[in-house]
Amino acid sequence: MGLCGSSSGGPSNAYFDEYVKTLPSMKGKVVVITGCTSGTGKIFARVCAKNGAKIVMLNRASERADDAFQFIKGVAFEAQAPAPVFIPCDMNSFKSVKAVGKQLSKDFNGEGLDVLCNNAGIMGVEDKATEDGCDIQMQTNHLSHFILTAYCMPLQRKRQVCAAKQE
């Protein structure tokens, strides 16, 4: 898994543990993450939940997604952070991404979003087109993230205004 974590979502490097200790509290923050069933996305979700953030996990519906959700739910509970939210999202489908964007716009219209981590990605896949007619890797890794970001930006702007008023 490299220097920053293990496949279970736990750290495997003393330098990473020391770095995490320096991070500020994320209490009251809302963090949306695509592709957080393993690797960097799962570690990011764990660290943010451990620091008090509300985590919104956007993954394809799968056993791995369920396992990751239960893991982050446990981390959030131990940290007395808000329970995470899982929203099924298939980055191979513009229809799915737009539906999730609309759901986020509805669900977080009042509080806004602090962080959008566009982490989902694939590589080394067969060269084929999605149902939308795009290269599968290009759509998953880039195009769908642009669509999701377009839905999330107004929510992030709302949060920035609120933060500026608090200072």
mmCIF file of C-alpha atoms in Angstrom:
data_model
loop_
_atom_site.group_PDB
_atom_site.id
_atom_site.type_symbol
_atom_site.label_atom_id
_atom_site.label_comp_id
_atom_site.label_asym_id
_atom_site.label_seq_id
_atom_site.Cartn_x
_atom_site.Cartn_y
_atom_site.Cartn_z
ATOM 1 C CA MET A 1 0.000 0.000 0.000
ATOM 2 C CA GLY A 2 2.947 2.325 0.116
ATOM 3 C CA LEU A 3 4.048 4.830 2.682
ATOM 4 C CA CYS A 4 0.771 6.294 3.816
ATOM 5 C CA GLY A 5 -1.508 3.439 4.693
ATOM 6 C CA SER A 6 -2.501 -0.165 4.484
ATOM 7 C CA SER A 7 -5.345 -1.719 2.549
ATOM 8 C CA SER A 8 -7.350 -1.795 5.794
ATOM 9 C CA GLY A 9 -7.272 1.999 5.919
ATOM 10 C CA GLY A 10 -4.773 2.133 8.765
ATOM 11 C CA PRO A 11 -1.385 3.827 8.726
ATOM 12 C CA SER A 12 1.757 1.837 8.071
ATOM 13 C CA ASN A 13 4.324 4.589 8.353
ATOM 14 C CA ALA A 14 5.522 6.547 11.385
ATOM 15 C CA TYR A 15 5.981 9.712 9.314
ATOM 16 C CA PHE A 16 2.328 9.610 8.282
ATOM 17 C CA ASP A 17 1.197 9.216 11.904
ATOM 18 C CA GLU A 18 3.263 12.235 12.933
ATOM 19 C CA TYR A 19 1.872 14.302 10.064
ATOM 20 C CA VAL A 20 -1.729 13.415 10.919
ATOM 21 C CA LYS A 21 -1.166 14.714 14.458
ATOM 22 C CA THR A 22 -0.442 18.181 13.033
ATOM 23 C CA LEU A 23 -3.725 18.468 11.111
ATOM 24 C CA PRO A 24 -6.357 20.907 12.399
ATOM 25 C CA SER A 25 -9.774 19.807 13.591
ATOM 26 C CA MET A 26 -12.325 19.230 10.866
ATOM 27 C CA LYS A 27 -15.259 19.365 13.252
ATOM 28 C CA GLY A 28 -18.253 20.878 11.476
ATOM 29 C CA LYS A 29 -16.760 20.332 8.008
ATOM 30 C CA VAL A 30 -18.520 18.372 5.256
ATOM 31 C CA VAL A 31 -16.196 16.344 3.017
ATOM 32 C CA VAL A 32 -17.379 14.616 -0.187
ATOM 33 C CA ILE A 33 -15.035 11.954 -1.591
ATOM 34 C CA THR A 34 -15.320 9.944 -4.814
ATOM 35 C CA GLY A 35 -13.612 6.573 -4.983
ATOM 36 C CA CYS A 36 -12.976 5.863 -1.318
ATOM 37 C CA THR A 37 -13.273 2.074 -1.106
ATOM 38 C CA SER A 38 -9.492 1.638 -0.845
ATOM 39 C CA GLY A 39 -6.177 3.415 -1.211
ATOM 40 C CA THR A 40 -5.811 7.166 -0.987
ATOM 41 C CA GLY A 41 -9.552 7.850 -0.938
ATOM 42 C CA LYS A 42 -10.181 5.507 1.984
ATOM 43 C CA ILE A 43 -7.216 6.899 3.915
ATOM 44 C CA PHE A 44 -8.406 10.464 3.276
ATOM 45 C CA ALA A 45 -11.910 9.537 4.477
ATOM 46 C CA ARG A 46 -10.449 7.919 7.607
ATOM 47 C CA VAL A 47 -8.245 10.897 8.469
ATOM 48 C CA CYS A 48 -11.048 13.420 7.920
ATOM 49 C CA ALA A 49 -13.529 11.360 9.971
ATOM 50 C CA LYS A 50 -10.961 10.913 12.730
ATOM 51 C CA ASN A 51 -10.575 14.705 12.796
ATOM 52 C CA GLY A 52 -14.333 15.233 13.161
ATOM 53 C CA ALA A 53 -15.606 15.806 9.603
ATOM 54 C CA LYS A 54 -18.873 14.522 8.201
ATOM 55 C CA ILE A 55 -17.879 12.210 5.339
ATOM 56 C CA VAL A 56 -20.005 11.747 2.217
ATOM 57 C CA MET A 57 -18.743 8.675 0.377
ATOM 58 C CA LEU A 58 -19.467 8.442 -3.361
ATOM 59 C CA ASN A 59 -18.681 4.945 -4.636
ATOM 60 C CA ARG A 60 -20.187 2.385 -6.981
ATOM 61 C CA ALA A 61 -22.507 0.092 -5.033
ATOM 62 C CA SER A 62 -20.448 -2.993 -4.150
ATOM 63 C CA GLU A 63 -19.312 -5.151 -1.279
ATOM 64 C CA ARG A 64 -16.089 -3.104 -1.129
ATOM 65 C CA ALA A 65 -18.155 0.081 -0.843
ATOM 66 C CA ASP A 66 -20.205 -1.466 1.972
ATOM 67 C CA ASP A 67 -17.032 -2.580 3.781
ATOM 68 C CA ALA A 68 -15.434 0.858 3.411
ATOM 69 C CA PHE A 69 -18.617 2.540 4.661
ATOM 70 C CA GLN A 70 -18.719 0.317 7.757
ATOM 71 C CA PHE A 71 -15.025 1.014 8.390
ATOM 72 C CA ILE A 72 -15.467 4.814 8.150
ATOM 73 C CA LYS A 73 -18.641 4.576 10.234
ATOM 74 C CA GLY A 74 -16.574 2.928 12.990
ATOM 75 C CA VAL A 75 -13.849 5.575 12.746
ATOM 76 C CA ALA A 76 -16.438 8.364 12.926
ATOM 77 C CA PHE A 77 -18.130 6.757 15.930
ATOM 78 C CA GLU A 78 -14.818 6.440 17.805
ATOM 79 C CA ALA A 79 -13.996 10.081 17.020
ATOM 80 C CA GLN A 80 -17.507 11.236 18.002
ATOM 81 C CA ALA A 81 -17.819 12.660 14.492
ATOM 82 C CA PRO A 82 -21.059 12.715 12.501
ATOM 83 C CA ALA A 83 -22.059 9.416 10.921
ATOM 84 C CA PRO A 84 -20.846 9.128 7.328
ATOM 85 C CA VAL A 85 -23.224 9.102 4.377
ATOM 86 C CA PHE A 86 -22.932 6.672 1.460
ATOM 87 C CA ILE A 87 -24.390 7.689 -1.894
ATOM 88 C CA PRO A 88 -24.027 5.208 -4.769
ATOM 89 C CA CYS A 89 -22.315 6.937 -7.688
ATOM 90 C CA ASP A 90 -20.997 5.382 -10.889
ATOM 91 C CA MET A 91 -18.485 7.695 -12.537
ATOM 92 C CA ASN A 92 -18.924 5.655 -15.763
ATOM 93 C CA SER A 93 -22.425 7.112 -16.104
ATOM 94 C CA PHE A 94 -23.216 10.798 -16.586
ATOM 95 C CA LYS A 95 -26.806 9.988 -15.565
ATOM 96 C CA SER A 96 -25.585 8.615 -12.219
ATOM 97 C CA VAL A 97 -23.230 11.547 -11.623
ATOM 98 C CA LYS A 98 -25.924 14.121 -12.435
ATOM 99 C CA ALA A 99 -28.398 12.359 -10.119
ATOM 100 C CA VAL A 100 -25.826 12.436 -7.307
ATOM 101 C CA GLY A 101 -25.070 16.095 -8.031
ATOM 102 C CA LYS A 102 -28.764 16.907 -7.735
ATOM 103 C CA GLN A 103 -29.033 14.880 -4.520
ATOM 104 C CA LEU A 104 -26.050 16.688 -2.991
ATOM 105 C CA SER A 105 -27.548 20.032 -4.047
ATOM 106 C CA LYS A 106 -30.788 19.105 -2.290
ATOM 107 C CA ASP A 107 -29.313 17.435 0.808
ATOM 108 C CA PHE A 108 -26.612 20.043 1.487
ATOM 109 C CA ASN A 109 -28.319 23.198 0.228
ATOM 110 C CA GLY A 110 -28.569 24.523 3.782
ATOM 111 C CA GLU A 111 -25.128 23.720 5.142
ATOM 112 C CA GLY A 112 -23.014 23.601 1.998
ATOM 113 C CA LEU A 113 -19.848 21.582 1.380
ATOM 114 C CA ASP A 114 -16.312 22.303 2.545
ATOM 115 C CA VAL A 115 -14.293 19.784 0.527
ATOM 116 C CA LEU A 116 -14.814 17.856 -2.701
ATOM 117 C CA CYS A 117 -12.106 15.250 -3.236
ATOM 118 C CA ASN A 118 -12.330 13.950 -6.817
ATOM 119 C CA ASN A 119 -10.394 10.745 -6.197
ATOM 120 C CA ALA A 120 -12.185 8.028 -8.207
ATOM 121 C CA GLY A 121 -10.221 6.660 -11.099
ATOM 122 C CA ILE A 122 -9.478 3.621 -13.197
ATOM 123 C CA MET A 123 -6.520 2.554 -15.318
ATOM 124 C CA GLY A 124 -5.389 -0.311 -17.452
ATOM 125 C CA VAL A 125 -8.917 -1.025 -18.668
ATOM 126 C CA GLU A 126 -10.099 -2.206 -22.066
ATOM 127 C CA ASP A 127 -10.327 0.591 -24.621
ATOM 128 C CA LYS A 128 -14.092 0.967 -24.933
ATOM 129 C CA ALA A 129 -16.816 3.577 -24.802
ATOM 130 C CA THR A 130 -19.305 4.175 -22.006
ATOM 131 C CA GLU A 131 -23.052 4.289 -22.613
ATOM 132 C CA ASP A 132 -22.513 8.056 -22.976
ATOM 133 C CA GLY A 133 -20.130 7.489 -25.900
ATOM 134 C CA CYS A 134 -16.927 8.573 -24.139
ATOM 135 C CA ASP A 135 -13.720 6.669 -23.511
ATOM 136 C CA ILE A 136 -14.313 4.798 -20.243
ATOM 137 C CA GLN A 137 -11.079 5.953 -18.601
ATOM 138 C CA MET A 138 -11.503 9.592 -19.685
ATOM 139 C CA GLN A 139 -15.095 9.695 -18.447
ATOM 140 C CA THR A 140 -14.371 8.006 -15.116
ATOM 141 C CA ASN A 141 -11.192 9.889 -14.302
ATOM 142 C CA HIS A 142 -12.029 13.340 -15.671
ATOM 143 C CA LEU A 143 -15.325 14.141 -17.378
ATOM 144 C CA SER A 144 -17.622 12.881 -14.614
ATOM 145 C CA HIS A 145 -15.573 14.766 -12.044
ATOM 146 C CA PHE A 146 -16.110 18.000 -13.996
ATOM 147 C CA ILE A 147 -19.868 17.419 -13.923
ATOM 148 C CA LEU A 148 -19.841 16.627 -10.202
ATOM 149 C CA THR A 149 -17.705 19.689 -9.487
ATOM 150 C CA ALA A 150 -20.180 21.890 -11.383
ATOM 151 C CA TYR A 151 -22.947 20.717 -9.041
ATOM 152 C CA CYS A 152 -20.795 21.110 -5.914
ATOM 153 C CA MET A 153 -19.259 24.541 -6.562
ATOM 154 C CA PRO A 154 -22.370 26.519 -5.508
ATOM 155 C CA LEU A 155 -22.463 24.476 -2.296
ATOM 156 C CA GLN A 156 -18.791 25.185 -1.665
ATOM 157 C CA ARG A 157 -19.246 28.904 -2.356
ATOM 158 C CA LYS A 158 -22.087 28.959 0.142
ATOM 159 C CA ARG A 159 -19.798 27.449 2.769
ATOM 160 C CA GLN A 160 -17.013 29.949 2.031
ATOM 161 C CA VAL A 161 -19.403 32.846 2.555
ATOM 162 C CA CYS A 162 -20.515 31.362 5.864
ATOM 163 C CA ALA A 163 -16.911 30.872 7.000
ATOM 164 C CA ALA A 164 -16.012 34.450 6.062
ATOM 165 C CA LYS A 165 -18.940 35.791 8.086
ATOM 166 C CA GLN A 166 -17.818 33.812 11.148
ATOM 167 C CA GLU A 167 -14.350 35.390 11.228
#
